[in-house]
Coordinates of C-alpha atoms and ligand atoms in Angstrom, one line a residue:
M220 CA -0.1 -0.1 0.2
I221 CA 0.8 3.5 -0.6
K222 CA 2.4 5.6 2.6
R223 CA 0.7 8.3 3.4
N224 CA 1.8 12.2 3.2
T225 CA 3.9 12.6 6.7
G226 CA 2.4 16.0 5.9
F227 CA -0.7 15.5 6.4
S228 CA -0.5 13.0 9.2
N229 CA 1.5 16.0 11.1
L230 CA -1.2 18.5 10.7
T231 CA -3.2 19.0 14.0
A232 CA -6.6 19.8 12.8
G233 CA -8.6 20.6 9.7
Y234 CA -8.2 23.9 8.2
L235 CA -9.9 26.6 10.1
F236 CA -12.7 28.0 8.0
P237 CA -14.3 24.6 7.1
E238 CA -13.9 23.7 10.9
I239 CA -16.2 26.9 11.6
A240 CA -18.5 26.4 9.2
R241 CA -19.1 23.0 10.5
R242 CA -19.8 24.7 13.7
R243 CA -22.0 26.7 12.1
R244 CA -24.4 23.8 10.1
E245 CA -24.3 22.0 13.5
Y246 CA -25.6 25.1 15.9
A247 CA -28.2 25.8 13.1
A248 CA -29.0 22.3 12.7
S249 CA -30.1 22.5 16.6
H250 CA -31.3 25.7 16.2
P251 CA -33.5 26.4 13.4
E252 CA -34.9 29.9 14.4
A253 CA -31.6 31.3 14.8
K254 CA -31.3 33.7 12.0
I255 CA -27.0 33.7 12.3
I256 CA -24.8 36.4 10.7
S257 CA -21.6 35.5 9.4
L258 CA -18.7 37.9 10.5
G259 CA -16.2 35.1 10.0
I260 CA -14.6 34.2 6.8
G261 CA -13.5 36.8 4.7
N262 CA -15.6 36.3 2.1
T263 CA -17.2 39.3 -0.1
T264 CA -20.5 40.0 -0.2
E265 CA -21.4 42.8 -2.3
P266 CA -22.2 42.1 -5.8
L267 CA -19.9 43.1 -8.5
S268 CA -19.2 46.3 -10.7
K269 CA -21.6 46.2 -13.7
H270 CA -18.7 47.9 -15.7
I271 CA -16.4 44.3 -14.7
A272 CA -19.2 41.9 -15.1
Q273 CA -19.8 43.5 -18.5
A274 CA -16.1 43.1 -19.4
M275 CA -16.7 39.3 -18.7
S276 CA -19.9 38.8 -20.2
D277 CA -19.1 40.3 -23.4
Y278 CA -15.5 37.8 -23.5
A279 CA -17.8 35.0 -22.9
L280 CA -20.0 35.8 -26.0
G281 CA -16.9 36.4 -27.9
L282 CA -15.7 33.0 -27.3
A283 CA -19.2 31.7 -29.3
T284 CA -17.6 33.4 -32.3
P285 CA -15.2 32.3 -34.6
E286 CA -13.0 35.5 -34.1
G287 CA -13.6 35.8 -30.4
Y288 CA -12.5 32.2 -29.9
S289 CA -9.4 31.6 -27.7
G290 CA -7.9 28.2 -25.9
Y291 CA -5.2 27.7 -23.3
G292 CA -3.3 31.2 -23.4
D293 CA 0.0 32.0 -21.7
E294 CA 0.1 30.3 -18.6
Q295 CA 1.6 33.2 -16.8
G296 CA -1.2 35.5 -18.2
N297 CA -2.4 37.7 -20.5
T298 CA 0.3 40.2 -22.2
E299 CA -1.8 43.2 -21.3
L300 CA -3.1 42.2 -18.1
R301 CA 0.2 41.8 -17.0
Q302 CA 1.6 44.8 -18.4
R303 CA -1.6 46.8 -16.8
I304 CA -0.8 45.6 -13.3
A305 CA 2.3 46.5 -13.6
E306 CA 1.5 50.2 -14.6
V307 CA -1.5 50.6 -12.1
F308 CA 0.2 49.0 -9.0
Y309 CA 4.0 48.7 -9.5
P310 CA 5.0 52.2 -11.3
N311 CA 9.2 52.1 -12.2
M312 CA 8.8 48.9 -9.4
A313 CA 8.1 45.8 -11.6
D314 CA 7.9 45.3 -15.2
A315 CA 5.5 42.5 -16.8
S316 CA 7.7 39.9 -17.1
E317 CA 8.0 40.3 -13.2
V318 CA 4.2 39.8 -13.1
F319 CA 2.6 36.3 -13.1
I320 CA -1.3 36.0 -13.1
S321 CA -3.1 32.9 -11.2
D322 CA -6.2 31.8 -9.9
G323 CA -5.6 33.7 -6.3
A324 CA -3.2 34.5 -3.7
K325 CA -4.1 31.0 -1.4
C326 CA -3.2 29.1 -4.6
D327 CA -0.1 31.1 -5.6
I328 CA 1.2 30.8 -1.9
A329 CA 0.7 26.9 -2.7
R330 CA 2.4 27.0 -5.7
I331 CA 5.3 28.9 -3.9
Q332 CA 5.7 25.8 -1.4
T333 CA 7.0 23.6 -4.1
L334 CA 9.1 26.5 -5.6
F335 CA 11.0 26.0 -2.3
G336 CA 10.5 22.7 -1.2
R337 CA 11.3 21.2 2.1
D338 CA 14.4 21.8 3.4
V339 CA 13.5 25.7 4.0
K340 CA 13.2 26.8 7.3
V341 CA 10.1 29.4 8.1
A342 CA 9.1 31.7 10.0
V343 CA 5.8 33.4 10.2
Q344 CA 4.2 36.3 12.1
D345 CA 2.0 35.0 14.8
P346 CA -0.7 35.3 14.4
A347 CA -0.4 34.7 10.6
Y348 CA -3.4 33.4 8.0
P349 CA -3.3 29.8 8.1
V350 CA -2.2 28.5 4.9
Y351 CA 1.6 29.7 5.3
V352 CA 1.8 27.2 8.2
D353 CA -0.8 24.5 7.2
G354 CA 1.0 24.7 3.5
S355 CA 4.3 24.2 4.5
V356 CA 3.7 21.5 7.2
V357 CA 2.0 19.4 3.9
V358 CA 5.2 20.0 1.5
G359 CA 7.3 18.8 4.8
A360 CA 9.2 22.6 5.2
A361 CA 7.6 21.7 9.1
G362 CA 7.3 18.6 11.0
A363 CA 4.8 18.0 13.7
N364 CA 3.0 20.1 16.3
N365 CA 4.6 19.7 19.4
G366 CA 1.7 21.4 21.3
T367 CA 3.4 25.0 21.0
G368 CA 3.6 25.1 17.3
Y369 CA 5.0 22.6 14.6
E370 CA 8.5 22.0 14.9
G371 CA 11.0 23.9 12.0
I372 CA 8.3 27.1 11.8
T373 CA 9.4 30.1 13.5
Y374 CA 6.4 32.1 15.0
L375 CA 7.2 35.6 15.5
P376 CA 4.6 37.0 17.8
C377 CA 2.8 40.1 17.1
T378 CA 0.6 41.5 19.7
E379 CA -0.2 44.5 21.4
D380 CA 3.3 44.9 23.6
N381 CA 5.2 45.0 19.8
D382 CA 2.7 47.1 18.1
F383 CA 1.9 44.1 15.9
F384 CA 5.1 44.2 14.2
P385 CA 7.6 40.9 15.1
D386 CA 10.9 40.7 16.9
L387 CA 13.0 40.0 14.0
S388 CA 16.3 39.3 15.7
K389 CA 14.6 35.7 16.2
V390 CA 15.1 35.1 12.5
E391 CA 17.4 32.6 11.7
K392 CA 19.8 33.0 8.3
D393 CA 18.3 31.8 4.6
T394 CA 15.0 31.9 6.4
L395 CA 11.5 32.4 4.2
I396 CA 9.6 34.5 6.2
Y397 CA 5.8 35.1 5.0
F398 CA 4.9 38.8 5.9
C399 CA 1.1 40.0 5.5
S400 CA 0.1 43.4 5.2
P401 CA -2.3 44.8 6.3
N402 CA -2.2 41.8 8.4
N403 CA -4.7 39.4 9.0
P404 CA -6.0 39.0 11.3
T405 CA -4.5 41.7 13.5
G406 CA -5.1 44.1 10.6
A407 CA -1.7 45.8 11.5
T408 CA -0.6 47.8 8.5
A409 CA 3.5 48.0 8.6
T410 CA 4.9 51.8 8.2
R411 CA 7.8 52.3 5.4
E412 CA 9.9 52.0 8.2
Q413 CA 8.8 49.1 9.4
L414 CA 9.1 47.5 6.1
Q415 CA 12.5 49.1 5.6
K416 CA 13.7 47.3 8.7
L417 CA 12.2 43.8 6.9
V418 CA 14.0 44.3 3.7
D419 CA 17.5 45.1 5.2
F420 CA 17.1 42.5 7.8
A421 CA 16.3 39.7 4.8
N422 CA 19.2 41.4 2.4
A423 CA 21.2 41.0 5.2
N424 CA 20.4 37.5 6.1
G425 CA 19.8 35.7 3.1
C426 CA 16.3 35.6 3.8
I427 CA 13.4 35.8 1.2
I428 CA 10.0 37.5 2.2
I429 CA 6.6 36.1 1.0
Y430 CA 5.1 39.4 1.1
D431 CA 1.0 38.8 1.0
A432 CA -0.5 42.1 0.4
A433 CA -4.1 40.6 -0.5
Y434 CA -5.6 43.7 1.3
F435 CA -3.6 46.6 0.0
A436 CA -7.0 48.2 -1.5
F437 CA -7.7 49.0 1.9
I438 CA -5.0 51.1 3.0
R439 CA -6.4 54.7 3.0
D440 CA -3.4 56.1 5.0
P441 CA -1.3 57.5 2.2
S442 CA 1.9 57.1 3.9
L443 CA 1.7 53.7 4.5
P444 CA 3.4 51.5 1.7
K445 CA 0.6 49.2 -0.6
T446 CA 3.5 47.0 -1.8
I447 CA 6.5 45.9 -0.7
F448 CA 8.4 47.3 -3.6
E449 CA 7.9 50.5 -2.6
I450 CA 10.7 49.8 -0.2
P451 CA 14.6 50.2 -1.6
G452 CA 16.2 46.8 -1.3
A453 CA 13.1 44.6 -1.8
K454 CA 13.6 43.5 -5.3
T455 CA 16.6 41.1 -4.1
C456 CA 14.6 39.8 -1.5
A457 CA 10.9 39.4 -1.9
I458 CA 7.8 38.1 -3.8
E459 CA 4.7 39.9 -3.5
V460 CA 1.4 37.8 -3.8
N461 CA -2.0 39.6 -4.2
S462 CA -5.5 39.0 -5.5
F463 CA -8.4 40.7 -7.2
S464 CA -10.5 38.9 -4.4
K465 CA -11.1 41.6 -1.8
P466 CA -10.4 44.6 -3.8
V467 CA -13.4 43.9 -6.6
G468 CA -15.2 40.8 -4.9
F469 CA -13.5 38.4 -7.0
T470 CA -13.6 35.7 -4.2
G471 CA -15.7 33.2 -6.2
V472 CA -14.4 34.5 -9.7
R473 CA -10.8 33.7 -8.6
L474 CA -7.4 35.9 -10.1
G475 CA -4.7 36.9 -8.6
W476 CA -1.1 37.9 -9.3
S477 CA 2.4 37.7 -8.3
I478 CA 5.4 39.8 -8.6
V479 CA 8.9 37.9 -8.7
P480 CA 11.7 40.2 -9.7
N481 CA 14.2 39.4 -12.0
E482 CA 16.8 40.3 -9.2
L483 CA 15.7 37.5 -7.1
K484 CA 18.5 35.0 -6.4
F485 CA 18.8 31.6 -4.7
A486 CA 21.8 30.8 -2.8
D487 CA 23.4 29.4 -6.1
G488 CA 23.2 32.6 -8.0
S489 CA 20.2 31.1 -10.2
S490 CA 17.2 33.4 -10.9
V491 CA 13.9 32.9 -8.7
N492 CA 12.0 34.2 -11.5
K493 CA 12.9 31.7 -13.9
D494 CA 11.8 28.7 -11.5
W495 CA 8.8 30.8 -10.6
N496 CA 8.1 30.6 -14.5
R497 CA 8.8 27.0 -14.4
V498 CA 6.3 26.5 -11.9
M499 CA 3.5 28.4 -13.3
T500 CA 4.3 26.5 -16.7
T501 CA 4.2 23.1 -15.4
L502 CA 1.7 23.0 -12.5
F503 CA -0.6 25.6 -13.6
N504 CA -2.3 26.2 -16.6
G505 CA -3.4 29.7 -16.9
A506 CA -6.3 31.7 -14.8
S507 CA -9.4 31.8 -16.8
N508 CA -9.3 34.2 -20.1
I509 CA -13.1 35.4 -19.4
V510 CA -11.5 36.0 -15.7
Q511 CA -9.2 38.2 -17.0
A512 CA -11.0 40.2 -19.1
G513 CA -12.6 41.4 -15.8
G514 CA -9.4 41.8 -13.9
L515 CA -8.5 44.3 -17.2
A516 CA -12.2 45.9 -16.8
A517 CA -11.0 46.2 -12.9
L518 CA -7.9 48.5 -13.9
D519 CA -9.1 50.7 -16.2
E520 CA -10.6 54.1 -14.8
Q521 CA -14.3 53.0 -14.2
G522 CA -13.1 49.5 -12.4
L523 CA -10.4 51.4 -10.5
K524 CA -13.4 54.0 -9.1
D525 CA -15.4 51.5 -8.5
M526 CA -13.0 49.3 -6.7
K527 CA -12.0 52.2 -4.2
E528 CA -16.1 52.3 -3.5
E529 CA -16.5 48.9 -3.0
V530 CA -13.4 48.4 -0.5
D531 CA -14.9 52.1 1.2
Y532 CA -18.3 50.0 1.5
Y533 CA -16.5 47.6 3.8
L534 CA -14.2 50.1 5.3
E535 CA -17.5 51.6 6.9
N536 CA -18.7 48.2 8.2
G537 CA -15.1 47.8 10.0
K538 CA -16.2 51.4 11.6
L539 CA -19.5 50.1 13.1
I540 CA -17.9 46.7 14.3
K541 CA -15.0 48.7 16.2
A542 CA -17.5 51.3 17.8
T543 CA -19.5 48.3 18.9
L544 CA -16.6 46.7 20.6
D545 CA -15.6 50.2 22.2
G546 CA -19.3 50.5 23.9
E547 CA -19.9 50.2 27.3
N548 CA -21.0 46.6 27.5
F549 CA -17.2 45.5 26.2
K550 CA -16.0 48.2 28.3
K551 CA -17.3 46.4 31.3
L552 CA -15.9 42.8 29.5
G553 CA -12.5 44.4 29.3
V554 CA -12.5 43.6 25.4
Q555 CA -9.6 45.6 23.9
A556 CA -10.3 46.3 19.8
Y557 CA -8.1 47.0 17.0
F558 CA -8.9 48.6 13.9
T559 CA -6.9 50.9 11.6
G560 CA -8.8 51.7 9.0
N561 CA -6.5 50.2 6.6
G562 CA -8.3 46.4 6.2
P563 CA -11.3 44.6 6.9
Y564 CA -10.6 42.9 10.1
V565 CA -11.2 44.2 14.0
W566 CA -9.0 41.9 16.1
A567 CA -10.3 42.0 20.0
K568 CA -9.2 40.3 22.7
F569 CA -11.2 38.9 25.0
P570 CA -8.9 38.7 28.6
G571 CA -9.1 35.5 30.9
K572 CA -10.6 34.0 27.6
K573 CA -10.2 31.2 25.2
S574 CA -11.0 32.1 21.9
W575 CA -12.9 29.0 20.9
E576 CA -15.2 29.5 24.0
V577 CA -16.0 33.2 23.0
F578 CA -16.3 32.2 20.0
D579 CA -19.3 29.4 21.2
A580 CA -20.7 32.1 23.6
I581 CA -21.2 34.9 20.6
L582 CA -22.6 32.0 18.2
D583 CA -24.9 30.8 20.9
K584 CA -25.9 34.0 22.3
C585 CA -25.8 36.6 19.4
H586 CA -26.3 34.0 16.7
V587 CA -23.1 35.8 15.0
V588 CA -20.2 33.7 13.3
T589 CA -16.7 35.4 14.3
T590 CA -13.2 33.6 14.1
P591 CA -11.4 32.6 16.8
G592 CA -8.1 34.1 17.4
S593 CA -6.6 31.1 18.0
G594 CA -7.0 29.4 15.0
F595 CA -4.3 31.9 13.0
G596 CA -1.7 30.6 15.8
P597 CA -0.6 30.7 19.2
A598 CA -0.5 34.0 19.7
G599 CA -4.2 34.7 18.5
E600 CA -5.0 33.3 22.1
S601 CA -7.7 35.3 23.7
F602 CA -8.6 37.1 20.5
I603 CA -11.9 36.9 18.4
R604 CA -11.6 38.2 14.6
F605 CA -14.5 40.0 13.4
S606 CA -14.6 40.5 9.6
S607 CA -16.3 43.4 8.3
F608 CA -17.4 41.7 4.9
G609 CA -21.6 41.8 5.0
H610 CA -24.2 43.8 3.9
R611 CA -24.7 47.0 5.9
A612 CA -28.1 45.9 7.7
D613 CA -26.7 42.5 8.8
I614 CA -23.2 44.5 10.1
E615 CA -25.9 46.5 11.7
E616 CA -28.0 43.8 13.1
A617 CA -24.8 42.0 14.2
C618 CA -23.6 45.1 16.2
T619 CA -27.0 45.6 17.9
R620 CA -26.9 41.9 19.1
L621 CA -23.2 42.1 20.1
S622 CA -23.9 45.0 22.0
K623 CA -25.9 43.1 24.5
L624 CA -23.8 40.3 24.7
E625 CA -22.9 38.8 28.3
L626 CA -20.3 36.4 28.9
Ligands
PGU159 N1 -4.1 35.4 1.8 C1 -4.6 36.6 2.5 C2 -4.0 37.2 3.6 C3 -6.1 36.3 3.2 O1 -6.6 36.6 4.4 C4 -7.0 35.3 1.7 C5 -8.3 35.3 1.9 C6 -6.0 35.1 1.0 C7 -5.2 35.6 0.7 C8 -6.6 34.1 -0.4 O2 -6.9 34.8 -1.6 P1 -7.6 34.6 -2.8 O3 -7.1 35.4 -3.8 O4 -9.1 34.5 -2.7 O5 -6.8 33.0 -2.9 N2 -8.6 34.7 3.6 C9 -10.1 34.8 3.9 C10 -11.0 33.6 3.6 C11 -10.4 32.4 3.6 C12 -9.2 31.3 3.0 O6 -9.1 30.2 3.2 O7 -8.8 31.8 1.9 C13 -10.0 34.4 5.5 O8 -11.0 34.8 6.1 O9 -8.9 34.7 6.1

């Protein structure tokens, strides 16, 4: 018989979000009267921009004509879209040969793990988006969980004590560092100075940063960098993964991109961009051409305007949630809530409580689904993540219910 990939036996729990969905289903089955509202998974809820939908519809209809039909495209993506992404988001920072179009940031993170293989050392912010750690375990770059975390992973606590920016001195030389800003789940958005520190550290220590900028479109403070490539030195030490999911509601449509600089090298001097090109051409067959037409529409004048409006809507939701968590009721509970206004998540500490315990209490008493902070790593214990993705009326209703929460 074929042996199981030890990476899977090393994983200690199921993936976080299906586990939350399972608990929600179970609760709903035993409480059919409950009108459950989700502030859990960061899933977009507002309709697509008509402009973008029209572009995809036109492209799809064109496929039904002899002139408009096309089959496989370039695996790295439509040249025009690669150019447009470089121009719009990375002026003087990256060119089209460094842009790779994909079916989303999560899928790129998984493929990046095949790029570095099982022998790489890994460091993550703690708490962090679970895919960095779970994916590393699956490919064997991390071992078993010893109760405080997976062997081979350096956890870098990001807490209120360090203003949610990690102490890099714990990172060994030649480590792959996952860094997410605006951060999921804490919402912390790194400043120029902080990112310069990170880049300088990586360059000095042979590290490569996997910079997840999936929430870049939420940054409203003009002093904060939207891409790691705004930082001098980043091109010799960083890869950026990014996505249309949150900016234009493509969570179901699926479209993302990565930037792998031509200057970035492995220890033997070989090009990371060339190997990434090999991964993308060999293990991926290109993003849907219909969806790429939508991506192009998202980056023209109208598309960019629609993007801003859509993100503003969610940011407004975030403010409502933050105001609720700052209210009298939560003060009594000793809750401290963090919301930067530059990301979609509100991160709240419930002192003395376990995250899953608070999750269950909020589900049971308010019929609101949240995400337990401990699901993002050991330093997330006692925290709850509130997502600001939702229809305004649902957010308002959830806030009304939350403001009466008793624990
Ligand atoms: N990167 C970060 C930091 C994310 O939070 C998410 C989604 C992604 C990437 C995924 O981007 P795609 O381009 O759509 O693949 N995080 C959500 C959804 C959960 C999930 O498993 O992706 C969340 O609630 O954290």
